Coordinates of C-alpha atoms in Angstrom, one line a residue:
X1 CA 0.0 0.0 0.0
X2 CA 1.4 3.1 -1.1
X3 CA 2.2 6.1 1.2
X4 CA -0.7 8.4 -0.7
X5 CA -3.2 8.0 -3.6
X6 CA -3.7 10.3 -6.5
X7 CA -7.1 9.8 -8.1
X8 CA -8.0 12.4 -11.6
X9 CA -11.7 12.9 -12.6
X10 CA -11.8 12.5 -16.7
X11 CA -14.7 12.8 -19.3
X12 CA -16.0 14.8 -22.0
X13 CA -16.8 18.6 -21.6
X14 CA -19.6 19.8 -19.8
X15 CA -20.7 16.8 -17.6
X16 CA -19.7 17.9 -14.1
X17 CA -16.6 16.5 -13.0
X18 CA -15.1 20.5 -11.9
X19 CA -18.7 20.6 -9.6
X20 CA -18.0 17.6 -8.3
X21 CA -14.9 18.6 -6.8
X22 CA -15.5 21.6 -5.8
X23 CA -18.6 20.5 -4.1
X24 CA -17.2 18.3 -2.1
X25 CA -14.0 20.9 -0.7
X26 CA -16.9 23.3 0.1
X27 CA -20.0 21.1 0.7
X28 CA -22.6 23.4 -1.5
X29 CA -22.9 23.1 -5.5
X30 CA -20.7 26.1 -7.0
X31 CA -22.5 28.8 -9.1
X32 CA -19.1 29.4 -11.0
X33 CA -17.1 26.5 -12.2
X34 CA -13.8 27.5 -14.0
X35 CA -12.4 25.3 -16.4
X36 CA -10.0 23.1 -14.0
X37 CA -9.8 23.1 -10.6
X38 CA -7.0 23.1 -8.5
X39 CA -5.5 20.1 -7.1
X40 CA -6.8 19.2 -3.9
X41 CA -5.6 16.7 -1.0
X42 CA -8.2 14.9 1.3
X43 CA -5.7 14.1 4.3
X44 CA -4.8 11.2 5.9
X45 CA -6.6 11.9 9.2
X46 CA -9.7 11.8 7.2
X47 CA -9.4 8.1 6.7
X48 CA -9.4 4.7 9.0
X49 CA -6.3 3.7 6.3
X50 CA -4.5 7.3 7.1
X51 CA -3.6 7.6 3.6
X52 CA -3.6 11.0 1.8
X53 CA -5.5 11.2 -1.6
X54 CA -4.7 13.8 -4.5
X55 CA -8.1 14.3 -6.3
X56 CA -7.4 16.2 -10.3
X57 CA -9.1 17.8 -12.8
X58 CA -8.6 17.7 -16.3
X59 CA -10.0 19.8 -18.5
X60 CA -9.7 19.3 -22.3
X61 CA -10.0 22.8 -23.1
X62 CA -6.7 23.5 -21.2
X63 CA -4.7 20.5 -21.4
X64 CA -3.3 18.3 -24.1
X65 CA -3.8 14.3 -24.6
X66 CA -0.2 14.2 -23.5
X67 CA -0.9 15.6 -19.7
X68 CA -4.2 13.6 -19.5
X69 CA -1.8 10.7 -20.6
X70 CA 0.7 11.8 -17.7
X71 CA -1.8 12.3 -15.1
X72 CA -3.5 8.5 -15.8
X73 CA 0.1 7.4 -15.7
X74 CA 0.4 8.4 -12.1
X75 CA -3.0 7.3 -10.7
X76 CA -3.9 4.9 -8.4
X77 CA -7.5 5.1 -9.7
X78 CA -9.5 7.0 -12.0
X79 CA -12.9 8.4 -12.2
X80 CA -14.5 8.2 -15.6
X81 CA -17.8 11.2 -14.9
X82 CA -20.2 11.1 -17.2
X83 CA -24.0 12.9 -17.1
X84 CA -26.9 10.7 -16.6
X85 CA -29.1 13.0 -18.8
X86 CA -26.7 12.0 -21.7
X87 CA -28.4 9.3 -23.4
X88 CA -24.8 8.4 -25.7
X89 CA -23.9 6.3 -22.2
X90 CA -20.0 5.5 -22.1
X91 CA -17.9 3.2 -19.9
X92 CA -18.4 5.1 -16.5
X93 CA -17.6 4.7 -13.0
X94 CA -19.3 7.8 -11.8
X95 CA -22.8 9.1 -13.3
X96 CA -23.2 13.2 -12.6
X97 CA -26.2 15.0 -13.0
X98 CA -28.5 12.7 -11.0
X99 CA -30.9 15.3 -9.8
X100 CA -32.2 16.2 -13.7
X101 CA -33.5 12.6 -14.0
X102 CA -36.3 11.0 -11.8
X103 CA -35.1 7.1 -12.8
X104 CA -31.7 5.9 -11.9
X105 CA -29.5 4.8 -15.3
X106 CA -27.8 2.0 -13.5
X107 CA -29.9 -0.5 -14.9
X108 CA -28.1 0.6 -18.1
X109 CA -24.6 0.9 -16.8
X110 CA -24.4 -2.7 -14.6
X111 CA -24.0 -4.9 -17.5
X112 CA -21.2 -2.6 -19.0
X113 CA -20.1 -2.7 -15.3
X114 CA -19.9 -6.4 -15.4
X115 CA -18.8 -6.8 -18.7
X116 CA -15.3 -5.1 -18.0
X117 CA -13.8 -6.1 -14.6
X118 CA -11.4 -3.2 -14.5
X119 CA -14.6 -1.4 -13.2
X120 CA -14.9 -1.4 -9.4
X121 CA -17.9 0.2 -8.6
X122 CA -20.7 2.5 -10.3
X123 CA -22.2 5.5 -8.5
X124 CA -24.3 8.1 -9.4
X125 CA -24.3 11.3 -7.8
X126 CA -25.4 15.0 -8.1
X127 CA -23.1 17.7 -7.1
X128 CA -25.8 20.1 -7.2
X129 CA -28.0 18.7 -4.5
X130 CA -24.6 17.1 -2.7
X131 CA -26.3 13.5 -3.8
X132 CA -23.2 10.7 -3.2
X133 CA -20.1 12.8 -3.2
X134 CA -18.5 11.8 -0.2
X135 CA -19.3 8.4 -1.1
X136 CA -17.7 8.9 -4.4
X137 CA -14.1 9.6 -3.3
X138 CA -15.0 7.1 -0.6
X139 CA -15.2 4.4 -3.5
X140 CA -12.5 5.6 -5.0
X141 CA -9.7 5.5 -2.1
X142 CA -11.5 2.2 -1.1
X143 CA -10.8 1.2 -5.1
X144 CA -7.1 1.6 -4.3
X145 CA -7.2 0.5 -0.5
X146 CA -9.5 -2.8 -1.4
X147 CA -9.3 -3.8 -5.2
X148 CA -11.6 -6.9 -5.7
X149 CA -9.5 -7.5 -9.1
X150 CA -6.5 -9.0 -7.4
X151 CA -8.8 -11.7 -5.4
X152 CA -12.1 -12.4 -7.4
X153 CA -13.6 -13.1 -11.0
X154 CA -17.1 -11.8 -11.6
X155 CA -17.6 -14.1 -14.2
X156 CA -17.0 -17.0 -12.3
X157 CA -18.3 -16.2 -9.7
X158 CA -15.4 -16.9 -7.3
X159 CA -11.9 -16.1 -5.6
X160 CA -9.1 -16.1 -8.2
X161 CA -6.5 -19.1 -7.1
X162 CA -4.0 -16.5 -6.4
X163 CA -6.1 -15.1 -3.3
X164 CA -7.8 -18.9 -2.6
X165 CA -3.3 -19.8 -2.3
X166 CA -2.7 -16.6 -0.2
X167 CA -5.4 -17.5 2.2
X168 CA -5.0 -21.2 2.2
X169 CA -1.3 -20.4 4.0
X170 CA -3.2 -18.7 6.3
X171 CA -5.5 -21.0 7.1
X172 CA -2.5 -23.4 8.0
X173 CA -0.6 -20.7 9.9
X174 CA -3.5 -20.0 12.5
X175 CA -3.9 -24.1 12.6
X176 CA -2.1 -24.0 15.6
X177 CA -2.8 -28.0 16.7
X178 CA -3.0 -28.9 12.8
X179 CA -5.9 -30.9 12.5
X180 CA -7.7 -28.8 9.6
X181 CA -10.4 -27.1 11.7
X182 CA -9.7 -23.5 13.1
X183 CA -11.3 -24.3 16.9
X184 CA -13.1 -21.4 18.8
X185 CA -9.4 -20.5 20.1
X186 CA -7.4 -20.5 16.9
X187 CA -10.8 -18.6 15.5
X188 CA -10.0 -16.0 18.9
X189 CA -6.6 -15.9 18.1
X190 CA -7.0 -14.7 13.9
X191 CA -9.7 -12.3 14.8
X192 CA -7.6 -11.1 17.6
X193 CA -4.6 -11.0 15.2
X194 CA -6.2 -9.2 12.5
X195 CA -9.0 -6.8 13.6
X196 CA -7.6 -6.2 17.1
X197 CA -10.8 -7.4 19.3
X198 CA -12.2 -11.1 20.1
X199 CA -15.2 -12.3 18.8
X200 CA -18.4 -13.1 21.2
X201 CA -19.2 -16.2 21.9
X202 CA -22.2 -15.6 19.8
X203 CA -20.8 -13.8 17.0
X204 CA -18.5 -17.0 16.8
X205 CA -21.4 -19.0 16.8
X206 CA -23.6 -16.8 14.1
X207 CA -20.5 -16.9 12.0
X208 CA -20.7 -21.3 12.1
X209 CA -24.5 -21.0 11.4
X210 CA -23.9 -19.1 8.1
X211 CA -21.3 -21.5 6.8
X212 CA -24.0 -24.6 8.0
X213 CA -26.8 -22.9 6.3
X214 CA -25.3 -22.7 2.9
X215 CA -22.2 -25.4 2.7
X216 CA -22.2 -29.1 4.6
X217 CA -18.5 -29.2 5.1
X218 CA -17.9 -26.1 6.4
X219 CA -18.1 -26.7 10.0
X220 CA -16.2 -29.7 11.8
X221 CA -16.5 -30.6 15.2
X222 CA -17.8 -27.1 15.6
X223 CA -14.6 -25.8 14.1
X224 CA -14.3 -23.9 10.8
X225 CA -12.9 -26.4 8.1
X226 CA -10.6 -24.8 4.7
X227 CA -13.5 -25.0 2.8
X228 CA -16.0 -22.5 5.6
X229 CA -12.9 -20.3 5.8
X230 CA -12.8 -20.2 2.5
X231 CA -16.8 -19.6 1.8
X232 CA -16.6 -16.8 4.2
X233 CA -14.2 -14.8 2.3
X234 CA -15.8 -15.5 -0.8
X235 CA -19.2 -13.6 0.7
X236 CA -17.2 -10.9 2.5
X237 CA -16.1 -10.1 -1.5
X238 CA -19.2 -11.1 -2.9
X239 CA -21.3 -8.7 -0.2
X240 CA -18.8 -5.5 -0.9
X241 CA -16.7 -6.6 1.9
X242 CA -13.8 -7.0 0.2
X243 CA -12.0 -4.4 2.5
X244 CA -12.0 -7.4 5.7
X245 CA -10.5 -10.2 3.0
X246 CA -7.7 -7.7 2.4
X247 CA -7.0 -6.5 6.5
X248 CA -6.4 -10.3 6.9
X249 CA -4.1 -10.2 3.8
X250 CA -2.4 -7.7 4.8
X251 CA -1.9 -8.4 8.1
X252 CA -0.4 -11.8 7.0
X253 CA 2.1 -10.2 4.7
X254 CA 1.1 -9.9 1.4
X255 CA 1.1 -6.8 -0.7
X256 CA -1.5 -5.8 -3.2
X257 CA -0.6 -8.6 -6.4
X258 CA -0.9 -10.9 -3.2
X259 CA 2.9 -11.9 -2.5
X260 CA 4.1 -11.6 0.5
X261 CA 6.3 -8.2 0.6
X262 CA 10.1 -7.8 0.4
X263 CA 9.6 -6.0 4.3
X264 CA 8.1 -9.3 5.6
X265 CA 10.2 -11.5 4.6
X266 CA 13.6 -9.9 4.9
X267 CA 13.3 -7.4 8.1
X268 CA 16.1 -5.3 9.1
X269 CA 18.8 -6.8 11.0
X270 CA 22.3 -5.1 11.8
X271 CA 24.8 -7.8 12.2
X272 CA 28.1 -5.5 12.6
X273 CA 31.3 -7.3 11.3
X274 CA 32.9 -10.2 13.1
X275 CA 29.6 -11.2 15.0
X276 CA 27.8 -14.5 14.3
X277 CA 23.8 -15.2 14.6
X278 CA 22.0 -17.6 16.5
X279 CA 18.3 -18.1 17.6
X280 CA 16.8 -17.4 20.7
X281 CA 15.5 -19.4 23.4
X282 CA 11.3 -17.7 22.1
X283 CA 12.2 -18.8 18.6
X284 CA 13.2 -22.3 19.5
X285 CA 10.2 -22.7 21.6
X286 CA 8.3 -21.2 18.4
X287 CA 10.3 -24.2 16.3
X288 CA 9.5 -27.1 18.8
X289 CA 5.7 -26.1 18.4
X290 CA 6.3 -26.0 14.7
X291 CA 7.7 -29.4 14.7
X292 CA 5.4 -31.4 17.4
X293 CA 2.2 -29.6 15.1
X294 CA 3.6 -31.7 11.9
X295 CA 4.9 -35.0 14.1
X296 CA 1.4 -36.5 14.1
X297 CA 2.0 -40.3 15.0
X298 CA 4.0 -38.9 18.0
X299 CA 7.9 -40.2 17.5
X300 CA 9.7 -37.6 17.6
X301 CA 10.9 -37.5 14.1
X302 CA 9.4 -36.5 10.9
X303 CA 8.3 -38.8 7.8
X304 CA 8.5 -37.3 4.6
X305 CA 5.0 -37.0 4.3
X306 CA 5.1 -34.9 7.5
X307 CA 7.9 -32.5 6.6
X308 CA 6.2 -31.6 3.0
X309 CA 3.2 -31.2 5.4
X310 CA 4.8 -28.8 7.2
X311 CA 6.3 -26.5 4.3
X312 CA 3.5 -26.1 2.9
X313 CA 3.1 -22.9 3.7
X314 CA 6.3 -22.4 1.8
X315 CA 6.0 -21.0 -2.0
X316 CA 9.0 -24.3 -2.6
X317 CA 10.4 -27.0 -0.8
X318 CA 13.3 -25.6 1.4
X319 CA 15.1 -28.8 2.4
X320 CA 16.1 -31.6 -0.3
X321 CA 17.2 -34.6 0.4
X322 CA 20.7 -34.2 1.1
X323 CA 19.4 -32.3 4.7
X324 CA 18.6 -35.9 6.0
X325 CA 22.4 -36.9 5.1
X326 CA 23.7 -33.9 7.3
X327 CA 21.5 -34.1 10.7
X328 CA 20.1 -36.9 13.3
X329 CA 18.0 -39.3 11.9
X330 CA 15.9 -42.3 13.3
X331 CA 16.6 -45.7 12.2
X332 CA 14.1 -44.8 9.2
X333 CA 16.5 -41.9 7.7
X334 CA 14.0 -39.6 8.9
X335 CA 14.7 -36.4 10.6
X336 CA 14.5 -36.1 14.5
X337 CA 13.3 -33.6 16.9
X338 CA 17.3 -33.1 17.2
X339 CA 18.1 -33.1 13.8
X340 CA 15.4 -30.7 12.7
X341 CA 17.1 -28.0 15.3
X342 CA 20.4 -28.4 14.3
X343 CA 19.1 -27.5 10.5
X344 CA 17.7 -24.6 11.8
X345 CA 20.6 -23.5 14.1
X346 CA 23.1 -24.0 10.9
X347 CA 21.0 -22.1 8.8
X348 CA 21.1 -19.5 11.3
X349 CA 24.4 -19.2 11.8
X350 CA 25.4 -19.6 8.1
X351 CA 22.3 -17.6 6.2
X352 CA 20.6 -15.4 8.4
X353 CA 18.4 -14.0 5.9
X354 CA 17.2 -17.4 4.4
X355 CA 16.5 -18.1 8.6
X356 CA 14.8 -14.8 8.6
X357 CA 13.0 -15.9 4.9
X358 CA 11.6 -19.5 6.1
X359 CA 10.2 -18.0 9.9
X360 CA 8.1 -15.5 7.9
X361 CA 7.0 -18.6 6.0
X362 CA 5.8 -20.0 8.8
X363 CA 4.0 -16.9 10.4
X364 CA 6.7 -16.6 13.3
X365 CA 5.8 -13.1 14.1
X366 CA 2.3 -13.3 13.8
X367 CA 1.5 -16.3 15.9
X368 CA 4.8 -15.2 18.1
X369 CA 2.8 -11.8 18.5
X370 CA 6.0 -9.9 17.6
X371 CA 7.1 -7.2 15.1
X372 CA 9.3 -9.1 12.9
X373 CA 10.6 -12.5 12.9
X374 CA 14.0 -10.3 13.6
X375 CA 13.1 -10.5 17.3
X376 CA 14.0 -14.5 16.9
X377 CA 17.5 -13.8 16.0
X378 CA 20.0 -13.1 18.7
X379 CA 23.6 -10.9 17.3
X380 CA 26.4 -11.6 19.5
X381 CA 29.3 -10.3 20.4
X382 CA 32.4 -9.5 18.2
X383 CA 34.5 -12.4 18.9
X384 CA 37.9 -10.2 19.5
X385 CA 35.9 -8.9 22.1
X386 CA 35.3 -12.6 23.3
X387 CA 38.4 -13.5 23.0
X388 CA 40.2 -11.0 25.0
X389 CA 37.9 -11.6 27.5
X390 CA 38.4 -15.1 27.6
X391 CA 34.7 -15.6 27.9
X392 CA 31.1 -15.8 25.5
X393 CA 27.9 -16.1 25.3
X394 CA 27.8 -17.6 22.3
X395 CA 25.9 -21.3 21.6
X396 CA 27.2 -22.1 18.5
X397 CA 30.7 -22.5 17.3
X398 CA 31.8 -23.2 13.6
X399 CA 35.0 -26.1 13.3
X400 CA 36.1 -27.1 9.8
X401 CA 37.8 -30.2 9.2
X402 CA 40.5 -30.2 7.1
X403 CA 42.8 -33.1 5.4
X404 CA 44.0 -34.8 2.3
X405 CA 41.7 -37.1 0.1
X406 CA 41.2 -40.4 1.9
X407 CA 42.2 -39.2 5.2
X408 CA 39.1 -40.5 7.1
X409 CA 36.7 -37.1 7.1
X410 CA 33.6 -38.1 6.4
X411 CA 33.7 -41.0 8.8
X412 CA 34.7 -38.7 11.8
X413 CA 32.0 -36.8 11.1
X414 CA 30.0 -39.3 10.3
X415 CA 30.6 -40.4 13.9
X416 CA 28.7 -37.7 15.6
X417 CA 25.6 -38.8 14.1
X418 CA 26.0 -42.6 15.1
X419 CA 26.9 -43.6 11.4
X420 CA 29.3 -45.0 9.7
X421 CA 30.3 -44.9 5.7
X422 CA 28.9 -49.5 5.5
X423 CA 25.7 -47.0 6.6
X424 CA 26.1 -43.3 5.2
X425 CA 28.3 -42.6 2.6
X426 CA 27.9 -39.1 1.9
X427 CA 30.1 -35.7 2.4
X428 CA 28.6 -33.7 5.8
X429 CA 27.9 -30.8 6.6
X430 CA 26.1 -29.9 9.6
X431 CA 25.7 -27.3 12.6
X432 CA 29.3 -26.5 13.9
X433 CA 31.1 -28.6 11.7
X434 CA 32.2 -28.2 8.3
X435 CA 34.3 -30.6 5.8
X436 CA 36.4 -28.6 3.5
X437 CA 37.8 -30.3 0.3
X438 CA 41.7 -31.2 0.5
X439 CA 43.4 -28.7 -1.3
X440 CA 45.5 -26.4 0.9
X441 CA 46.8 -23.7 -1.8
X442 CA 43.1 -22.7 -2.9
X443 CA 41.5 -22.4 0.9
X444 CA 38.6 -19.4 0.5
X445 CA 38.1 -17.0 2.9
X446 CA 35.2 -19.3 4.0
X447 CA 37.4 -22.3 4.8
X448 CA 39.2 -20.3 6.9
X449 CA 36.4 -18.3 8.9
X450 CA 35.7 -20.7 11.3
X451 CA 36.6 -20.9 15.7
X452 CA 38.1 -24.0 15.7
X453 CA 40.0 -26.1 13.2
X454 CA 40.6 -29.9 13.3
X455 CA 43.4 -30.8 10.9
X456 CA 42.6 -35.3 10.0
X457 CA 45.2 -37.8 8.9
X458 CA 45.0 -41.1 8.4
X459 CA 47.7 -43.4 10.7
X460 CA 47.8 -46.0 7.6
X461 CA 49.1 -43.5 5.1
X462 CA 52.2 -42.5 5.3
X463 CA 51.8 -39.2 3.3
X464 CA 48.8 -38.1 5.3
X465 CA 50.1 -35.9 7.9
X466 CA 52.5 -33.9 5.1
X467 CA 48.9 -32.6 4.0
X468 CA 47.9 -31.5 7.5
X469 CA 51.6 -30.0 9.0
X470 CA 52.2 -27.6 5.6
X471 CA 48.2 -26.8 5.8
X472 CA 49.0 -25.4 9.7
X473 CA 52.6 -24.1 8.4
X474 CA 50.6 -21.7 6.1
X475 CA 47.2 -20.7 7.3
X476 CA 47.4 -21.0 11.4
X477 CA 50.7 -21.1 12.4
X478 CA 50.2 -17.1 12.9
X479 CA 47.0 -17.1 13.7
X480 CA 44.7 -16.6 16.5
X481 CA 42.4 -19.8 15.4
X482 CA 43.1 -22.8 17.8
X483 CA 43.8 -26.3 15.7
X484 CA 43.9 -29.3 17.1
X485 CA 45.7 -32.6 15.0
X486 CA 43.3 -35.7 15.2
X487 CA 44.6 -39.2 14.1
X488 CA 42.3 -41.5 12.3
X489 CA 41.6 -44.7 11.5
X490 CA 43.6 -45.7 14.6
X491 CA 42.2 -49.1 14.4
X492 CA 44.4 -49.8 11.5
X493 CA 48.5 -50.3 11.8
X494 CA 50.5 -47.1 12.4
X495 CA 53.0 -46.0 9.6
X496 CA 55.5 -44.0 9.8
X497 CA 54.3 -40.2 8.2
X498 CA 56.8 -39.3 5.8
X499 CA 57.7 -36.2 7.3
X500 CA 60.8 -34.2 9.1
X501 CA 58.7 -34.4 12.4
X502 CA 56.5 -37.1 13.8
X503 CA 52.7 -35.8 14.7
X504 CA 52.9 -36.0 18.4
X505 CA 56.9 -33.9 17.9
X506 CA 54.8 -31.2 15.6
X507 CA 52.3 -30.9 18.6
X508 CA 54.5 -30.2 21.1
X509 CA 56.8 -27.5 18.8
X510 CA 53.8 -26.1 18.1
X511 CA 52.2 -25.4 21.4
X512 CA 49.0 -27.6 20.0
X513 CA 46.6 -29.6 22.1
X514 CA 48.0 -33.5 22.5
X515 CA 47.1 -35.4 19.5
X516 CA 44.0 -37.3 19.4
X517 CA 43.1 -40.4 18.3

């Protein structure tokens, strides 16, 4: 919704447009009407949307094709006057001159009306008796405010799939327990949500009994189903309502072509250099009753049938595959309560924004009751400042893995998760830890902006540890990152590393942690 509307009154000479307008700035029909009026504003204060509108003249006689062309260019609705008395009827939006006719002309003008869908609304009016003139420019901010293009089709009769998607998500979103019907709690809870006040018992009740009298499955269990929530917004349109269709809309995110907005999805967050992200304890709590809403049989994982169930709401699937390689899974493959947390506390920590992207998916700070889902995200502290310290706050740390090809990676990783490569062969990368391919003399910035680094060779291989020593020699020996040597595949025989030092002699002249096996 923009910050103001400008609305310009067109026709054909002599019709009435100038006495509308000046009519309605001083509220009696005008004996002399120039030309053109000026420009006027109807201010914000003036309306419940606070929304300033620009109302213009044009006048033929003074202006060319090419500023009538301008001023439609910057509208955000126009009002085509006409005069009732004229019996050559164009396409209209406002009939003038009411009060030289005793029969209304709308019977005339509805089927043009209906014909082009561009048309919001017909009125007619008189600005010499003051017939309909507020209510005119009343229409035409609530053209702007409300369009009924963007969410239903005259012809058919019905929402337009764009708006029956948009409220479908939030339908799910205010599902709280996920069981398809929107209880008298979760009903509480939207209307709270979106209008600012609670329903009556009754009014709840009155709203049910309308869906019962003209649907059979729009009421469950005494519970609004999709298909009541739905029918209700298809009347609200259908009865000129459309203005309570778009306050839920709006209030859920989405702009006027009914995606949700650029604000919504990507709120402002300050993350000042050297400082990581991580969720807070409200927006795990959010996450858990995320997860046990989707986990409907109860064991603490989630089946792929539950996981698309759950990003639904999403406009594409977020996770593939691979996402069950990288986290906890039961003995099925599928994703545990764990698992599902350290996901989100990677993505976090590695791609704020996409975090930020997928919580207003989910309606965080709607059902959260916060400004933005920005109020999940905790900033901490720059690390220099946790490091001379000697002390942090901070929950979750970053390690890369480094070694040569072969040198037992995967499987230490691997290890964390209960697995081993007979059971998951696949390359990992999960919250705090992060393989990084063996090639010392290309390491990216990335490779190296981690707090801890864990340099792998494998016992078995004599060449192994080469990889690891002149990886330390030229990337940490100077600085401030702590490494630590690990030894794998220590159930195999020990060779001797082809090197000027043995591993547990580089440890010590290096001031590193003991080696570990």
């Amino acid at each position: 919704m923009s910050d103001s509307h400008t609305c310009p009154l067109v026709s054909t000479a002599k019709v009435g447009k100038t006495s509308l307008i000046m009519s309605l700035v001083s509220e009696e029909f005008p004996d002399d009407v120039p030309l053109r009026a000026e420009e006027i504003t109807i201010p914000a204060d003036v309306t419940p949307e606070r929304v300033p509108t620009h109302i213009v003249d044009y006048s033929e006689a003074e202006q060319s094709d090419e500023q009538l062309y301008q001023e439609i260019s910057k509208a955000n609705v126009i009002c085509i006057v006409y005069s009732v008395n004229n019996k050559k009827v164009p396409l209209i939006l406002v009939g003038n001159k009411s009060d030289l006719v005793e029969h209304s002309s709308m019977e005339t003008i509805l089927p043009i009306m209906n014909q082009y869908s561009d048309i919001e609304t017909c009125v007619e009016c008189s600005a010499k008796n003051l017939k309909n003139i507020s209510e005119l420019f009343y229409y035409a901010q609530k053209a702007v405010l409300h369009p009924t293009g963007p969410l239903y089709c005259p012809e058919e009769k019905e929402m337009k799939p764009s708006c029956i998607k948009s409220l479908t998500r939030i339908f799910k979103v205010s599902d709280l327990d996920n069981d398809g019907i929107l209880n008298d709690k979760e009903l509480n809870f939207f209307q709270r949500t979106c209008f600012n006040m609670p329903l009556a018992p009754q009014a709840l009740e009155d709203v049910k009994n309308v869906v019962r009298k003209n649907m059979t499955d729009g009421v469950e269990d005494n519970g609004l189903t999709l298909k009541g929530f739905l029918f209700l917004h298809t009347l609200f349109i259908q009865r000129g309502r459309h203005e309570t269709t778009w306050t839920v809309l709006r209030r859920f995110g989405y702009d006027d072509d009914l995606e949700l907005h650029q604000e919504y999805l990507f709120p402002l967050l300050k993350i000042p250099a050297d400082c990581t992200t991580e969720l807070n304890h409200n927006a795990y709590l959010f996450l858990q009753s995320v997860f046990d809403k989707h986990d409907k049989d109860r064991d603490c994982a989630l089946s792929p049938e539950e996981v698309k169930d759950l990003f639904k709401v999403f406009p594409y699937m977020p996770w593939g595959p691979d996402v069950n390689n990288t986290v906890c899974t039961n003995d099925q493959g599928w994703i545990t309560y764990q698992g599902y947390l350290s996901q989100w506390t990677l993505t976090t920590y590695l791609d704020v924004q996409r975090c930020l992207e997928y919580l207003g998916y989910l309606g965080y700070s709607i059902i959260c009751e916060q400004e933005s889902q920005a109020a999940a995200i905790t900033v901490t502290r720059n690390k220099r400042i946790d490091l001379q310290k000697k002390q942090t706050q901070r929950s979750v740390f970053r390690c890369n893995i480094l070694g040569a090809r072969g040198s037992g990676k995967t499987s230490f990783l691997q290890a964390f998760l209960g697995r081993n490569l007979l059971v998951s062969p696949w390359s990992y990368r999960t919250t705090g830890l992060h393989e990084v391919m063996p090639d010392f003399d290309f390491l990216s910035e990335e490779d190296l902006a981690c707090d801890v680094v864990c340099l792998v060779y494998d016992v078995n291989n004599p060449r192994s540890f080469e990889y690891c020593a002149k990886v330390y020699k030229q990337y940490f020996m100077d600085s401030k990152t702590p490494c630590m040597m690990i030894a794998s595949k220590s159930d195999l025989h020990e060779a001797r590393q082809h090197y000027s030092l043995t591993p547990l002699d580089f440890c010590r002249k290096n001031k590193l942690p003991s080696l570990f096996k």
